[in-house]
Structures are given as C-alpha cells and as structure tokens.
Short mmCIF file of C-alpha atoms and ligand atoms in Angstrom, two decimals:
data_model
loop_
_atom_site.label_atom_id
_atom_site.label_comp_id
_atom_site.label_asym_id
_atom_site.label_seq_id
_atom_site.Cartn_x
_atom_site.Cartn_y
_atom_site.Cartn_z
CA MET A 297 -21.42 -17.86 -1.36
CA ASN A 298 -19.45 -20.43 0.60
CA ARG A 299 -21.83 -20.52 3.53
CA SER A 300 -22.06 -24.29 3.74
CA ALA A 301 -22.45 -25.66 7.26
CA GLY A 302 -19.18 -26.51 8.90
CA ALA A 303 -17.13 -24.28 6.61
CA GLY A 304 -14.89 -22.00 8.66
CA PRO A 305 -14.72 -18.23 8.35
CA SER A 306 -13.87 -16.93 4.89
CA THR A 307 -10.52 -15.24 4.19
CA VAL A 308 -10.50 -11.45 4.46
CA TYR A 309 -8.46 -9.82 1.67
CA PHE A 310 -6.67 -6.53 2.24
CA VAL A 311 -6.35 -5.20 -1.29
CA GLY A 312 -4.22 -2.33 -2.56
CA ALA A 313 -6.49 -0.20 -4.75
CA GLY A 314 -3.59 1.60 -6.40
CA PRO A 315 -3.14 5.36 -6.70
CA GLY A 316 -6.46 6.25 -8.32
CA ASP A 317 -6.71 5.06 -11.91
CA PRO A 318 -8.89 1.93 -11.66
CA ASP A 319 -6.74 0.31 -14.37
CA LEU A 320 -3.91 0.28 -11.85
CA ILE A 321 -5.49 -2.25 -9.52
CA THR A 322 -3.80 -5.64 -9.90
CA VAL A 323 -5.65 -8.36 -11.79
CA LYS A 324 -5.88 -10.32 -8.55
CA GLY A 325 -7.22 -7.32 -6.63
CA ARG A 326 -9.83 -6.67 -9.28
CA ARG A 327 -10.98 -10.29 -9.26
CA LEU A 328 -11.36 -10.20 -5.48
CA ILE A 329 -13.38 -6.97 -5.66
CA GLU A 330 -15.62 -8.51 -8.35
CA GLU A 331 -16.30 -11.52 -6.16
CA ALA A 332 -16.70 -9.67 -2.86
CA ASP A 333 -19.98 -9.71 -0.92
CA VAL A 334 -18.72 -7.01 1.45
CA VAL A 335 -16.23 -4.24 0.65
CA VAL A 336 -14.87 -1.90 3.30
CA TYR A 337 -13.01 0.89 1.54
CA ALA A 338 -10.85 3.71 2.85
CA GLY A 339 -13.05 6.42 1.36
CA SER A 340 -10.73 9.30 2.10
CA LEU A 341 -8.38 8.20 -0.68
CA VAL A 342 -9.79 5.13 -2.43
CA ARG A 343 -11.79 6.53 -5.27
CA GLU A 344 -15.36 5.49 -5.77
CA LYS A 345 -14.08 4.55 -9.25
CA ALA A 346 -12.35 1.50 -7.78
CA LEU A 347 -15.80 0.30 -6.76
CA VAL A 348 -16.96 -0.05 -10.38
CA TYR A 349 -15.70 -3.62 -10.19
CA CYS A 350 -18.07 -4.50 -7.36
CA LYS A 351 -20.91 -6.87 -8.17
CA GLU A 352 -24.50 -5.77 -7.90
CA GLY A 353 -25.86 -6.00 -4.37
CA VAL A 354 -22.45 -5.71 -2.74
CA GLU A 355 -22.50 -4.37 0.80
CA LEU A 356 -20.30 -1.25 0.91
CA HIS A 357 -18.79 0.42 3.95
CA ASN A 358 -16.77 3.63 3.82
CA SER A 359 -14.26 3.33 6.64
CA ALA A 360 -13.53 7.08 6.68
CA SER A 361 -16.26 7.57 9.26
CA MET A 362 -15.72 4.30 11.17
CA HIS A 363 -13.40 3.52 14.06
CA LEU A 364 -11.18 0.45 14.29
CA ASP A 365 -13.65 -1.73 16.23
CA GLU A 366 -16.48 -0.93 13.81
CA ILE A 367 -14.30 -1.77 10.82
CA THR A 368 -13.10 -5.07 12.22
CA GLU A 369 -16.58 -5.97 13.48
CA VAL A 370 -17.93 -5.70 9.91
CA MET A 371 -15.09 -7.86 8.60
CA VAL A 372 -15.24 -10.45 11.39
CA SER A 373 -18.99 -11.00 11.25
CA ALA A 374 -19.07 -11.15 7.44
CA SER A 375 -16.18 -13.61 7.42
CA ARG A 376 -17.86 -15.80 10.04
CA ALA A 377 -21.01 -15.79 7.88
CA GLY A 378 -18.85 -17.18 5.07
CA ARG A 379 -19.15 -14.00 3.00
CA LYS A 380 -16.31 -12.78 0.82
CA VAL A 381 -14.74 -9.68 2.33
CA VAL A 382 -12.38 -7.16 0.73
CA ARG A 383 -10.75 -4.37 2.71
CA LEU A 384 -9.68 -1.83 0.14
CA HIS A 385 -6.75 0.48 0.87
CA ALA A 386 -5.25 3.28 -1.20
CA GLY A 387 -2.00 2.56 -3.02
CA ASP A 388 -0.21 -0.32 -1.38
CA PRO A 389 -1.63 -1.40 1.98
CA SER A 390 1.81 -1.73 3.57
CA LEU A 391 2.50 2.01 3.54
CA TYR A 392 0.64 4.22 6.02
CA GLY A 393 -2.37 1.96 5.70
CA ALA A 394 -3.08 1.29 9.38
CA VAL A 395 -3.59 -2.34 8.37
CA ARG A 396 -1.52 -3.83 11.15
CA GLU A 397 -4.00 -3.02 13.92
CA GLN A 398 -6.84 -4.45 11.83
CA ALA A 399 -4.84 -7.61 11.08
CA ASP A 400 -3.98 -8.03 14.78
CA ILE A 401 -7.68 -8.06 15.66
CA LEU A 402 -8.45 -10.55 12.87
CA GLU A 403 -5.70 -12.79 14.23
CA LYS A 404 -7.10 -12.55 17.74
CA GLU A 405 -10.51 -13.51 16.36
CA SER A 406 -8.97 -16.41 14.36
CA ILE A 407 -10.10 -14.90 11.05
CA PRO A 408 -7.77 -15.83 8.15
CA TYR A 409 -6.59 -12.91 6.03
CA GLU A 410 -4.26 -12.16 3.14
CA MET A 411 -2.64 -9.00 1.82
CA VAL A 412 -2.73 -8.20 -1.90
CA PRO A 413 -0.23 -5.51 -2.89
CA GLY A 414 -1.10 -2.44 -4.91
CA VAL A 415 0.70 0.29 -6.83
CA SER A 416 1.81 2.82 -4.26
CA SER A 417 1.35 6.51 -4.98
CA ALA A 418 5.14 6.76 -4.63
CA PHE A 419 5.53 4.66 -7.77
CA ALA A 420 2.65 6.33 -9.57
CA SER A 421 4.34 9.65 -8.82
CA ALA A 422 7.70 8.43 -10.15
CA ALA A 423 5.88 7.33 -13.31
CA ALA A 424 4.21 10.73 -13.64
CA LEU A 425 7.66 12.32 -13.37
CA LYS A 426 9.02 9.73 -15.84
CA ARG A 427 11.92 9.27 -13.47
CA GLU A 428 13.76 6.34 -11.90
CA LEU A 429 14.15 6.68 -8.15
CA THR A 430 17.50 4.85 -8.11
CA ARG A 431 20.34 5.99 -10.37
CA PRO A 432 23.89 4.64 -10.69
CA GLY A 433 26.47 6.99 -9.25
CA VAL A 434 23.70 9.10 -7.68
CA THR A 435 21.81 6.95 -5.19
CA GLN A 436 20.80 3.34 -4.79
CA THR A 437 18.45 4.08 -1.92
CA VAL A 438 14.84 5.25 -1.62
CA ILE A 439 13.34 6.44 1.64
CA PHE A 440 9.59 6.46 2.29
CA THR A 441 8.74 8.79 5.11
CA ARG A 442 6.48 11.56 6.40
CA ILE A 443 6.86 14.63 8.53
CA GLU A 444 5.66 14.50 12.10
CA GLY A 445 2.05 15.56 12.46
CA LYS A 446 -0.47 13.99 14.82
CA THR A 447 1.45 10.75 14.27
CA PRO A 448 4.91 11.00 15.85
CA VAL A 449 8.02 10.14 13.84
CA PRO A 450 10.98 8.65 15.75
CA GLU A 451 13.72 11.21 16.49
CA LYS A 452 16.33 9.31 14.45
CA GLU A 453 14.08 9.58 11.39
CA SER A 454 13.74 13.36 11.31
CA LEU A 455 13.71 14.63 7.73
CA ALA A 456 16.92 16.52 8.43
CA SER A 457 18.78 13.37 9.43
CA LEU A 458 17.31 11.32 6.56
CA ALA A 459 18.31 14.05 4.12
CA ALA A 460 21.92 13.65 5.16
CA HIS A 461 21.98 10.33 3.25
CA ASN A 462 21.40 12.05 -0.08
CA ALA A 463 19.05 9.26 -1.10
CA THR A 464 15.82 9.75 -3.03
CA ILE A 465 13.14 10.61 -0.50
CA CYS A 466 9.37 10.18 -0.94
CA VAL A 467 7.45 12.17 1.64
CA PHE A 468 3.86 11.03 2.22
CA LEU A 469 1.11 12.80 4.17
CA SER A 470 3.05 16.04 4.43
CA ILE A 471 2.06 18.35 1.59
CA GLY A 472 0.11 20.57 3.98
CA MET A 473 3.41 21.30 5.70
CA ILE A 474 5.53 21.71 2.55
CA GLU A 475 7.46 24.67 3.97
CA ARG A 476 8.56 22.70 7.01
CA VAL A 477 9.39 19.68 4.84
CA VAL A 478 11.64 21.80 2.65
CA GLU A 479 13.23 23.52 5.63
CA GLU A 480 14.09 20.17 7.23
CA LEU A 481 15.30 18.56 3.99
CA SER A 482 17.48 21.58 3.31
CA LYS A 483 19.47 20.77 6.46
CA GLY A 484 20.84 17.74 4.63
CA TYR A 485 20.44 18.30 0.89
CA PRO A 486 21.97 21.24 -1.00
CA PRO A 487 19.34 23.85 -1.98
CA SER A 488 19.76 23.04 -5.68
CA THR A 489 18.50 19.46 -5.09
CA PRO A 490 15.70 18.55 -7.52
CA ALA A 491 12.29 18.32 -5.86
CA ALA A 492 8.87 17.48 -7.25
CA VAL A 493 5.30 17.34 -6.06
CA VAL A 494 2.73 15.12 -7.72
CA TYR A 495 -0.86 15.94 -6.86
CA ARG A 496 -3.34 13.09 -7.39
CA ALA A 497 -1.04 10.90 -9.47
CA THR A 498 -3.03 9.00 -12.14
CA TRP A 499 -6.28 10.94 -11.48
CA GLU A 500 -7.78 13.00 -14.31
CA ASP A 501 -6.66 16.18 -12.57
CA GLU A 502 -3.12 14.95 -11.84
CA LEU A 503 -0.69 17.84 -11.50
CA VAL A 504 3.09 17.62 -11.60
CA ILE A 505 5.20 20.43 -10.18
CA THR A 506 8.96 20.30 -10.52
CA GLY A 507 11.68 22.52 -9.15
CA THR A 508 14.36 22.47 -6.51
CA LEU A 509 14.29 22.61 -2.74
CA GLU A 510 14.67 26.35 -3.11
CA ASP A 511 11.50 27.00 -5.07
CA ILE A 512 9.20 23.99 -4.74
CA ALA A 513 7.30 25.25 -1.67
CA ALA A 514 6.40 28.55 -3.36
CA LYS A 515 5.30 26.72 -6.52
CA VAL A 516 3.09 24.38 -4.51
CA LYS A 517 1.49 27.28 -2.61
CA GLU A 518 0.89 29.09 -5.88
CA ALA A 519 -0.83 26.04 -7.32
CA GLY A 520 -2.98 25.85 -4.18
CA ILE A 521 -2.13 22.24 -3.41
CA SER A 522 -2.57 21.21 0.21
CA ARG A 523 -3.62 17.55 0.09
CA GLN A 524 -3.32 14.22 -1.75
CA ALA A 525 0.16 14.87 -3.04
CA MET A 526 3.54 13.17 -2.96
CA ILE A 527 6.76 15.08 -2.39
CA ILE A 528 9.87 13.54 -3.95
CA ALA A 529 13.35 14.99 -3.59
CA GLY A 530 16.83 13.88 -4.53
CA ARG A 531 19.36 14.13 -7.34
CA ALA A 532 17.98 10.97 -8.97
CA ILE A 533 14.93 12.84 -10.26
CA GLY A 534 17.06 15.60 -11.78
CA GLU A 535 18.59 15.78 -15.24
CA GLY A 536 21.40 13.54 -16.47
CA SER A 537 23.53 10.99 -14.55
CA GLU A 538 25.48 7.87 -15.36
CA ALA A 539 23.78 5.07 -17.29
CA SER A 540 23.19 1.82 -15.46
CA ARG A 541 25.62 -1.00 -16.26
CA LEU A 542 22.69 -3.42 -16.56
CA TYR A 543 22.34 -2.80 -20.30
CA ASP A 544 25.95 -1.75 -20.86
CA LYS A 545 27.36 -3.85 -23.72
CA GLY A 546 30.72 -4.16 -21.93
CA PHE A 547 29.18 -5.53 -18.74
CA SER A 548 28.26 -9.19 -18.29
CA HIS A 549 25.93 -10.62 -15.69
CA GLY A 550 24.01 -13.78 -14.95
CA PHE A 551 21.64 -13.40 -17.88
CA ARG A 552 24.06 -12.06 -20.44
CA ASN A 553 27.58 -13.47 -20.56
CA ARG A 554 30.01 -12.14 -23.07
N1 LIG B 142 -0.86 3.38 1.04
C1 LIG B 142 -0.82 4.60 0.25
C2 LIG B 142 -0.46 5.82 1.08
C3 LIG B 142 -1.52 6.20 2.08
S1 LIG B 142 -1.07 7.62 3.00
C4 LIG B 142 0.14 4.41 -0.92
O1 LIG B 142 0.84 3.39 -0.99
O2 LIG B 142 0.16 5.28 -1.79
C5 LIG B 142 -1.82 8.90 2.07
C6 LIG B 142 -0.76 9.74 1.36
O3 LIG B 142 -0.34 9.06 0.19
C7 LIG B 142 -1.23 11.09 0.89
O4 LIG B 142 -1.12 12.06 1.92
C8 LIG B 142 -0.28 11.39 -0.23
O5 LIG B 142 0.97 11.82 0.26
C9 LIG B 142 -0.08 10.01 -0.83
N2 LIG B 142 -0.99 9.73 -1.95
C10 LIG B 142 -2.01 8.84 -1.98
N3 LIG B 142 -2.57 8.80 -3.21
C11 LIG B 142 -1.89 9.69 -3.97
C12 LIG B 142 -1.95 10.08 -5.35
N4 LIG B 142 -2.84 9.56 -6.19
N5 LIG B 142 -1.06 10.99 -5.78
C13 LIG B 142 -0.13 11.52 -4.96
N6 LIG B 142 -0.01 11.18 -3.66
C14 LIG B 142 -0.88 10.29 -3.17
#
C-alpha cells in the first residue's frame, strides 16, 4: 500500500468490466482489479465473476444498494488513506454509467481519477450477431440510444426521429418496452428492417434473437426476455451488402499503394 506519510490521495480508477465474460476485461482493467484494496462494483450488471481477479482481503462494495454520496464517500476516504480504489462499471463506463456525477464529486474533493475503457455490450452484441455495425453503401453511422423511461430523452432524440437516419441503432435499457421501441423505430425504418435482440451477450446463457421490426417484439415476448438485453436494428445487420473498399484490390490507400 502506498500509505507513506506525505503521499497524496491515490488515483481512483473507473474500470469497464466488459459485458460479462471475465476474459473480456482489458489487461489494464484486470491488473487494476488485482491490485485494488477497495472495489466498488455496479452489482446490478457487473457479474460477481469479474471479482475473481480481486486479491484476498479486498474490501468489496456493491453499489446497487448505495446512493451517490455513499459511493463517493467510500472512494474518497479510501483514496485519502492511500488505498487503491477501483470503481467497476458494466461494459464501457462512458455509456449509461452514471460516472460523470461521481467524477464531479471526486474533482470537487481533489481526488485524482482515471477512466479505463471496457468492451461495451453494444460491441459484444455485434460480435454475438457476427455482424459489422457499419457497412459500405448501407450506413456509416451507429447510434447508441435508449427509450425514455424514468430518465428523460431529449425530444430531438426520439427513436422515431433517429430512425429517420437509417443508421444502425443500438438501443440500451429498453428491452422491457420492446413494443414501444419497435413502434417508434417503425416510424422511420421500413418494417422489413433487420432487428436483433441479444440477451446477456457473452454470458453462459446468452441468447440471440433475430428478425425484422415486424416480428422481433413477438419473438422477444415469446422468449420471455425483459431485461439485460441489447436491441440492434438497421440494414447493416441484415444479409448481403457491398464489400468495403478497404481490402479491394483495385483500391489504394495510405498503407497499400498500387
Ligand atoms: N455501460 C454499459 C451499459 C450500461 S446500461 C455498456 O457499455 O454495455 C445497461 C444496459 O446495457 C442494459 O439495459 C442492456 O441494454 C445493456 N447490457 C449490459 N450488459 C449486457 C449484456 N451482457 N448483453 C446485452 N445487453 C447488455
């Protein structure tokens, strides 16, 4: 422990735990978890499995039952005591992680912190589908969003208006409202648009459901899925489409001049 007199507070690390499979934590994230004296983990989604890397005697806090001040109090006091602190978030901390309000408090308290990225469930879901989210001639844009629930979504970002772009759309935190999601998306995308739901991507009980905007909601209901799932829609995840020019033998670029 770096508790030597005069040493300032230790750095708090916000670490992305990845989508579930503990092998999908970054090497850096894993090292930080191994070294941590205190780990505060978002227990609602971070699997206990991610905690296998913790050293013996680590102090664990499940933030699911804590409010913001309690969470930051644990981090601030441990940091001031020179202890190594990891704040573990599901997927990548920058998406729906509520990290900003924690970071703001750390800044106010003059506690140094760093963010370590993780594999977002959006990417784990794309991998489960074996699909690329951007396709030439189809879309070069990916939208991360959610439907309005307790957390409001700005008017200009309604699913219906986002759908009008025909981009690939990854809808977080919304599987419980799949019917409304589909209804809104259908205001912009044609009904034949490919849609998929990935439940617990990379977990042992991962489930992939594919279809179109017309039938995906019924399939999801039938499978009984109402939580921990990603909804992805857009032509990019469908069959066929132009090949990228990146590996086209007639196309030269900075790394391959003909
Ligand atoms: N920061 C996280 C997202 C947290 S919000 C990330 O980057 O993945 C929680 C939402 O993420 C869930 O409602 C669900 O939509 C999605 N999610 C998290 N883990 C998932 C997983 N393993 N499989 C599918 N979706 C997941």
